[in-house]
mmCIF file of C-alpha atoms in Angstrom:
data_model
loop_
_atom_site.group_PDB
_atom_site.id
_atom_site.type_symbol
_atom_site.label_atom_id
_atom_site.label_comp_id
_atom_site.label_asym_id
_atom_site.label_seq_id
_atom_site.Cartn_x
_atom_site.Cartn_y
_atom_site.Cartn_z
ATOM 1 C CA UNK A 108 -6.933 -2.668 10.785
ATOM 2 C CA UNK A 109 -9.987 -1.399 8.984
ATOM 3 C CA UNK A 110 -11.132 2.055 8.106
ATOM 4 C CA UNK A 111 -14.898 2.608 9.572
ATOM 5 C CA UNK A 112 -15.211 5.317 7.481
ATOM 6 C CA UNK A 113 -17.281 5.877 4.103
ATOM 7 C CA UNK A 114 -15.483 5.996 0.722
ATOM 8 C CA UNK A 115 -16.296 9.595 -0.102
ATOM 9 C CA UNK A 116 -15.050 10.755 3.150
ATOM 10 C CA UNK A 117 -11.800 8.874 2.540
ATOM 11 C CA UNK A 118 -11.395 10.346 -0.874
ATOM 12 C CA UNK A 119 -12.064 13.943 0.005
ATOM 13 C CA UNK A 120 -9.093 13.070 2.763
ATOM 14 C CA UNK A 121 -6.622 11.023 0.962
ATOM 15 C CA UNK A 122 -8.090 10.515 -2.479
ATOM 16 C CA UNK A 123 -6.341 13.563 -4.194
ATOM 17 C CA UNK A 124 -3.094 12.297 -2.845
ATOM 18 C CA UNK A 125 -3.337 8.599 -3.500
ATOM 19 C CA UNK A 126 -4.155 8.643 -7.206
ATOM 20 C CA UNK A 127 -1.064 10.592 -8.448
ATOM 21 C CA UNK A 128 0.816 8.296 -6.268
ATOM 22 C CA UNK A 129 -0.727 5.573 -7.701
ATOM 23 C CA UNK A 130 1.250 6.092 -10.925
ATOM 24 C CA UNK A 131 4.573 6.718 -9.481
ATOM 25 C CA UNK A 132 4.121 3.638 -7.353
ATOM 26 C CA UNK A 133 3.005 1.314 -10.288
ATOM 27 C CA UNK A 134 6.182 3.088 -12.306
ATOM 28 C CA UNK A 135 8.676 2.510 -9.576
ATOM 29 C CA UNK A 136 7.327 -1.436 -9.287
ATOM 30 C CA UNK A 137 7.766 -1.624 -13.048
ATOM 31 C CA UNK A 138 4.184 -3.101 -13.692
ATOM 32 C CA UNK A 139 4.398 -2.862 -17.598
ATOM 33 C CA UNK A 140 1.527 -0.710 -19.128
ATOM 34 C CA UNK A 141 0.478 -2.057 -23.104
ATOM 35 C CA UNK A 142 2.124 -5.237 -23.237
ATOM 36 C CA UNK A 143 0.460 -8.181 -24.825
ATOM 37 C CA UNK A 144 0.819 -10.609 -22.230
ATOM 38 C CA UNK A 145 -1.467 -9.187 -18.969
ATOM 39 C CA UNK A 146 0.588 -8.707 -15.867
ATOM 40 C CA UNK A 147 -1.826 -10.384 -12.952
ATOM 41 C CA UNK A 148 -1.198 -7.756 -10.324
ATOM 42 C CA UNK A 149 -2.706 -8.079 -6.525
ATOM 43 C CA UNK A 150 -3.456 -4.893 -4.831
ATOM 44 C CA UNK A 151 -3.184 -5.389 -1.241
ATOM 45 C CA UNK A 152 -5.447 -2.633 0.773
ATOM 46 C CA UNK A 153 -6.827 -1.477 -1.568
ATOM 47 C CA UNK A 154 -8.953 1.306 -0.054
ATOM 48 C CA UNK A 155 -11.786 2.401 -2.665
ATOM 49 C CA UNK A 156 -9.494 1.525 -5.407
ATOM 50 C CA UNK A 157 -6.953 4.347 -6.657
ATOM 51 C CA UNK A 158 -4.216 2.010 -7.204
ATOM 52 C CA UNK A 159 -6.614 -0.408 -8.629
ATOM 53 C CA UNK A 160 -7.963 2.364 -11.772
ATOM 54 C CA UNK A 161 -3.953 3.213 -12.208
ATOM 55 C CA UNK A 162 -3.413 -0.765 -12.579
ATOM 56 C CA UNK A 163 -6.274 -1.259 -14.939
ATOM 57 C CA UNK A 164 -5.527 1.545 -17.100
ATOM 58 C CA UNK A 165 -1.812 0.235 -17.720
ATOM 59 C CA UNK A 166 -3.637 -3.377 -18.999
ATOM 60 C CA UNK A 167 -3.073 -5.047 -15.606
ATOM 61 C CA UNK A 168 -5.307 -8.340 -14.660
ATOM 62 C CA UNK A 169 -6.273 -6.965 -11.350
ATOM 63 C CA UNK A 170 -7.265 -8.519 -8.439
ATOM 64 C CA UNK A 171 -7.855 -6.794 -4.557
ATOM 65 C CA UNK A 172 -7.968 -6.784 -1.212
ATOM 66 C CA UNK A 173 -9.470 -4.901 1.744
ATOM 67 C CA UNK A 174 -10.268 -5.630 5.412
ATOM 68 C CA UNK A 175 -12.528 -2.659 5.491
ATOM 69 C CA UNK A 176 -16.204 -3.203 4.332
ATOM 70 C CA UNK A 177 -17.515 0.161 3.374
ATOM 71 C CA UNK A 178 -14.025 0.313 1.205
ATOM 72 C CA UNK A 179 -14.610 -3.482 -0.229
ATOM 73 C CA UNK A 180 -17.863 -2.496 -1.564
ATOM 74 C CA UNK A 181 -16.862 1.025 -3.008
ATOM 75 C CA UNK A 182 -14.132 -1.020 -5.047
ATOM 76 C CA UNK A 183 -16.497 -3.129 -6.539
ATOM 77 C CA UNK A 184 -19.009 -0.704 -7.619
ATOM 78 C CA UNK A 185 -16.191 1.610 -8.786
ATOM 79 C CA UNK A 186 -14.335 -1.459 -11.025
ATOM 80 C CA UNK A 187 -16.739 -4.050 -12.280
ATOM 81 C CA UNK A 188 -15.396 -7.147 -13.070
ATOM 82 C CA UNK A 189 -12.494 -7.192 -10.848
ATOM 83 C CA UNK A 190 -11.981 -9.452 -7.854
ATOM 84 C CA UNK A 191 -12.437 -7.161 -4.728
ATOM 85 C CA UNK A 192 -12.879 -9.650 -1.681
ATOM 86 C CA UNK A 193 -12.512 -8.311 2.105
ATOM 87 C CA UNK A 194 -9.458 -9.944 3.850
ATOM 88 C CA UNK A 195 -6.236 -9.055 5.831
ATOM 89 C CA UNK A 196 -2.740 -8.773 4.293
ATOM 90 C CA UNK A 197 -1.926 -11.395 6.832
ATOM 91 C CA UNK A 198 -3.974 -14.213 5.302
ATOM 92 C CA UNK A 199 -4.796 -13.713 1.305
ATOM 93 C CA UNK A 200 -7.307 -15.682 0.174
ATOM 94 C CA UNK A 201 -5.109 -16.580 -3.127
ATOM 95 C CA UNK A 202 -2.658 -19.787 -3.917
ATOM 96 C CA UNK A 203 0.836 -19.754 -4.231
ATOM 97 C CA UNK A 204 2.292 -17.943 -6.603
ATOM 98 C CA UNK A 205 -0.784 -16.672 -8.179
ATOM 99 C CA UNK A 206 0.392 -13.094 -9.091
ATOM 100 C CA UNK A 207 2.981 -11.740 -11.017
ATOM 101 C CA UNK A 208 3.203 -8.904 -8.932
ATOM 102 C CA UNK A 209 1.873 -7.770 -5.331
ATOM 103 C CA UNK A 210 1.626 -4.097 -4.252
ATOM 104 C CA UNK A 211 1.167 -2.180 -1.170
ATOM 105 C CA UNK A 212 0.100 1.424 -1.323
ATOM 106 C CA UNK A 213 0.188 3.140 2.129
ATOM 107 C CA UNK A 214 -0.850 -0.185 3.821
ATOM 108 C CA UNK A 215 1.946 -1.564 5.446
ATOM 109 C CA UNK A 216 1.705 0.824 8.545
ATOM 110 C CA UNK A 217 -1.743 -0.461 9.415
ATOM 111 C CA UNK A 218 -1.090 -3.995 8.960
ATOM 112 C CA UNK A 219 -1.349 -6.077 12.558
ATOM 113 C CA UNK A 220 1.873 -7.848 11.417
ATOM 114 C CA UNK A 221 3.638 -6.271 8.352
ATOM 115 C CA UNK A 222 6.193 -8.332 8.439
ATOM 116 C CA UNK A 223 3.574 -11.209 8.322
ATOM 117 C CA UNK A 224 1.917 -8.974 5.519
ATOM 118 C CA UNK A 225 4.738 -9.115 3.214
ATOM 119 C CA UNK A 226 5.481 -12.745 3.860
ATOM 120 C CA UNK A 227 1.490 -13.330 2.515
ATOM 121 C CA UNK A 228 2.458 -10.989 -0.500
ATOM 122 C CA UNK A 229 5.782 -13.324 -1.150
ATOM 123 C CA UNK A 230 3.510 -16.154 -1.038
ATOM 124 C CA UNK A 231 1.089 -14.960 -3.682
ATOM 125 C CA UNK A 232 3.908 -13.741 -6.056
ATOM 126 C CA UNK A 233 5.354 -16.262 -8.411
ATOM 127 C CA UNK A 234 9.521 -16.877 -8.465
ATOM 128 C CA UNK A 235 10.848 -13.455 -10.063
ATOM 129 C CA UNK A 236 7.800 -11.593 -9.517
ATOM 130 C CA UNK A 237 7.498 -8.068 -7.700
ATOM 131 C CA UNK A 238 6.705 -7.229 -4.462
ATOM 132 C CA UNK A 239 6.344 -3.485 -3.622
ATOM 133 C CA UNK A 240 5.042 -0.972 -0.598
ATOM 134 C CA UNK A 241 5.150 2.441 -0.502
ATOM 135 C CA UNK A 242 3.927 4.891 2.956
ATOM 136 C CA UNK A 243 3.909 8.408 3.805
ATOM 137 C CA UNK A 244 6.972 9.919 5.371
ATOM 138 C CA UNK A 245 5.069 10.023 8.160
ATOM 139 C CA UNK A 246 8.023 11.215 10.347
ATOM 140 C CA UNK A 247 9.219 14.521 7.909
ATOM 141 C CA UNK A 248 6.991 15.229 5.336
ATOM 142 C CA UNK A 249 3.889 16.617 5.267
ATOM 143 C CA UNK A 250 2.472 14.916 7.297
ATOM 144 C CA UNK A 251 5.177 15.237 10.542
ATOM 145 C CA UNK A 252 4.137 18.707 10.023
ATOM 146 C CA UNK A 253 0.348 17.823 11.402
ATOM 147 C CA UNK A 254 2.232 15.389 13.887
ATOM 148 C CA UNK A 255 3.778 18.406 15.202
ATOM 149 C CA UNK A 256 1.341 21.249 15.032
ATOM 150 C CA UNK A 257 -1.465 18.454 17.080
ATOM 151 C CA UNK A 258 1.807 18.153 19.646
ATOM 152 C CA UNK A 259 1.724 21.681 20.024
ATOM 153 C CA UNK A 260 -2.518 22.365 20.816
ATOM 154 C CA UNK A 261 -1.898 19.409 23.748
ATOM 155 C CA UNK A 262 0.685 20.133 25.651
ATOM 156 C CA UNK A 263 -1.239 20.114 28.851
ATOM 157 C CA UNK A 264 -2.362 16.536 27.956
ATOM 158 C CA UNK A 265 1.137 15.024 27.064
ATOM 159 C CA UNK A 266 1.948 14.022 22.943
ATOM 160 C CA UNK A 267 -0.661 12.733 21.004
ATOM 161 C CA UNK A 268 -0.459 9.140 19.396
ATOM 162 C CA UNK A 269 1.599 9.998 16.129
ATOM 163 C CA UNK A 270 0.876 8.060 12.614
ATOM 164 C CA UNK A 271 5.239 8.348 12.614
ATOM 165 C CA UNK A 272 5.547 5.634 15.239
ATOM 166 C CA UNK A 273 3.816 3.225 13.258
ATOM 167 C CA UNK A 274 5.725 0.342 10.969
ATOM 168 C CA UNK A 275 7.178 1.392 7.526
ATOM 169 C CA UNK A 276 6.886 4.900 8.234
ATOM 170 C CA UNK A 277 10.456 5.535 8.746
ATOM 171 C CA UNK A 278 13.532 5.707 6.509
ATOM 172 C CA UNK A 279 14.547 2.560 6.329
ATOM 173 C CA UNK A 280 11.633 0.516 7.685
ATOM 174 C CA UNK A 281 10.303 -0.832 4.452
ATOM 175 C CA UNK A 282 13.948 -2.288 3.549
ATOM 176 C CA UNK A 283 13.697 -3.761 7.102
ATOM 177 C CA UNK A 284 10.665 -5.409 6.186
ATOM 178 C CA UNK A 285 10.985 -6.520 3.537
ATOM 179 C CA UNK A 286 14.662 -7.734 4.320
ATOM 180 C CA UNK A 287 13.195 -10.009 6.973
ATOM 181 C CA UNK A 288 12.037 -12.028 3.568
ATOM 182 C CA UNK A 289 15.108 -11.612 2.082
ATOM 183 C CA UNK A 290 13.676 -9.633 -0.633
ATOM 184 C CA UNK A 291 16.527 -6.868 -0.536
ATOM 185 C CA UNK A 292 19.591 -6.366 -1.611
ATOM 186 C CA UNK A 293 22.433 -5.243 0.739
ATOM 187 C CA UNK A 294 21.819 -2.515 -0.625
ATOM 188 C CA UNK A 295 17.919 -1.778 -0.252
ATOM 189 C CA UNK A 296 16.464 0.148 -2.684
ATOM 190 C CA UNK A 297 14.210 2.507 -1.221
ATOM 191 C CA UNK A 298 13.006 5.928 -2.646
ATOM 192 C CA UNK A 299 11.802 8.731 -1.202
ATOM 193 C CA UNK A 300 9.509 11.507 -3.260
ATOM 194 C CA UNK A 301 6.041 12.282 -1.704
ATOM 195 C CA UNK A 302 6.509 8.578 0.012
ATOM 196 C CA UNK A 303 8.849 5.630 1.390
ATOM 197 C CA UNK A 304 8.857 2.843 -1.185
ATOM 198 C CA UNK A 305 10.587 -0.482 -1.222
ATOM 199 C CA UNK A 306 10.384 -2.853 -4.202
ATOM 200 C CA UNK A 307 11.826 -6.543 -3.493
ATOM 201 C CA UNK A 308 12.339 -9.014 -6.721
ATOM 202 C CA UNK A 309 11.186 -12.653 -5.257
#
């Protein structure tokens, strides 16, 4: 799925959310900020780049993805220097193992296939490297509150299509996920704060 929408409208939306989340997300997936050794960190949808600036500013090696063009190019201009190339989750254009960590931030619920998303993010990662996604609570926090005030201005017409219905925007759908690559433990460990979040070791 792509976003047909310019980057300044997105960030007036969802920018002023999405960049303090940035640097929970990066602390719950442990990517290391001041170390000598560069952590090579793929950001998968990466919108115009939030959780890119938060990875770059902890010393990451940064490299990103988008499907959306307007997005793609508003990455670029925004962080010179860093690989920004339009693709889907479902087919990165990287080799095997070529990250030492792979992150998802409020991206799995628009992936065609998440489960085929993650499986591409596995791929990437190198043996003991981190995969992590984080979404909205789309089904009680803020924003099941919209969900429920739109359901209640269209009654007449029946419920409107709800952001809640989509994948990973449950409790519990990231684990499930990311279980299907056996990237969990038995016990999953999932967070919830503004967002779900499920980190996986490879």
């Amino acid at each position: 799925m792509g976003f047909a929408v310019s980057a300044e409208s997105y960030d007036r939306f969802m920018g002023r959310f999405s960049e303090p989340l940035a640097a929970v997300f990066a602390e719950l997936a442990a990517v290391p900020a001041d170390v000598l050794r560069r952590t090579r960190v793929l950001d998968v949808g990466c919108g115009p780049g939030a959780l890119t600036a938060e990875l770059l500013r902890r010393g990451a090696d940064v490299a990103a993805i988008d499907p959306s063009p307007p997005f793609v190019a508003a990455a670029r201009a925004r962080h010179p220097g860093v690989e920004v190339l339009e693709a889907a989750a479902e087919a990165l254009p990287f080799a095997d193992g070529a990250f030492d960590a792979a992150l998802a931030q409020l991206v799995v619920h628009f992936m065609r296939d998440p489960v085929q998303g993650v499986r591409e993010m596995v791929r990437v990662t190198r043996p003991g490297g981190t995969v992590a996604c984080c979404v909205w609570d789309h089904a009680t926090g803020p924003l099941g509150v919209f969900w429920e005030a739109v359901a209640s201005l269209h009654v007449a017409a029946g419920p409107p299509p709800s952001e809640a219905a989509r994948p990973g925007s449950r409790e519990g759908d990231l684990a499930r996920i990311l279980r299907c690559r056996a990237l969990l433990p038995a016990a999953p460990f999932e967070v919830r704060a503004v967002a779900w979040a499920a980190v996986g070791r490879c």
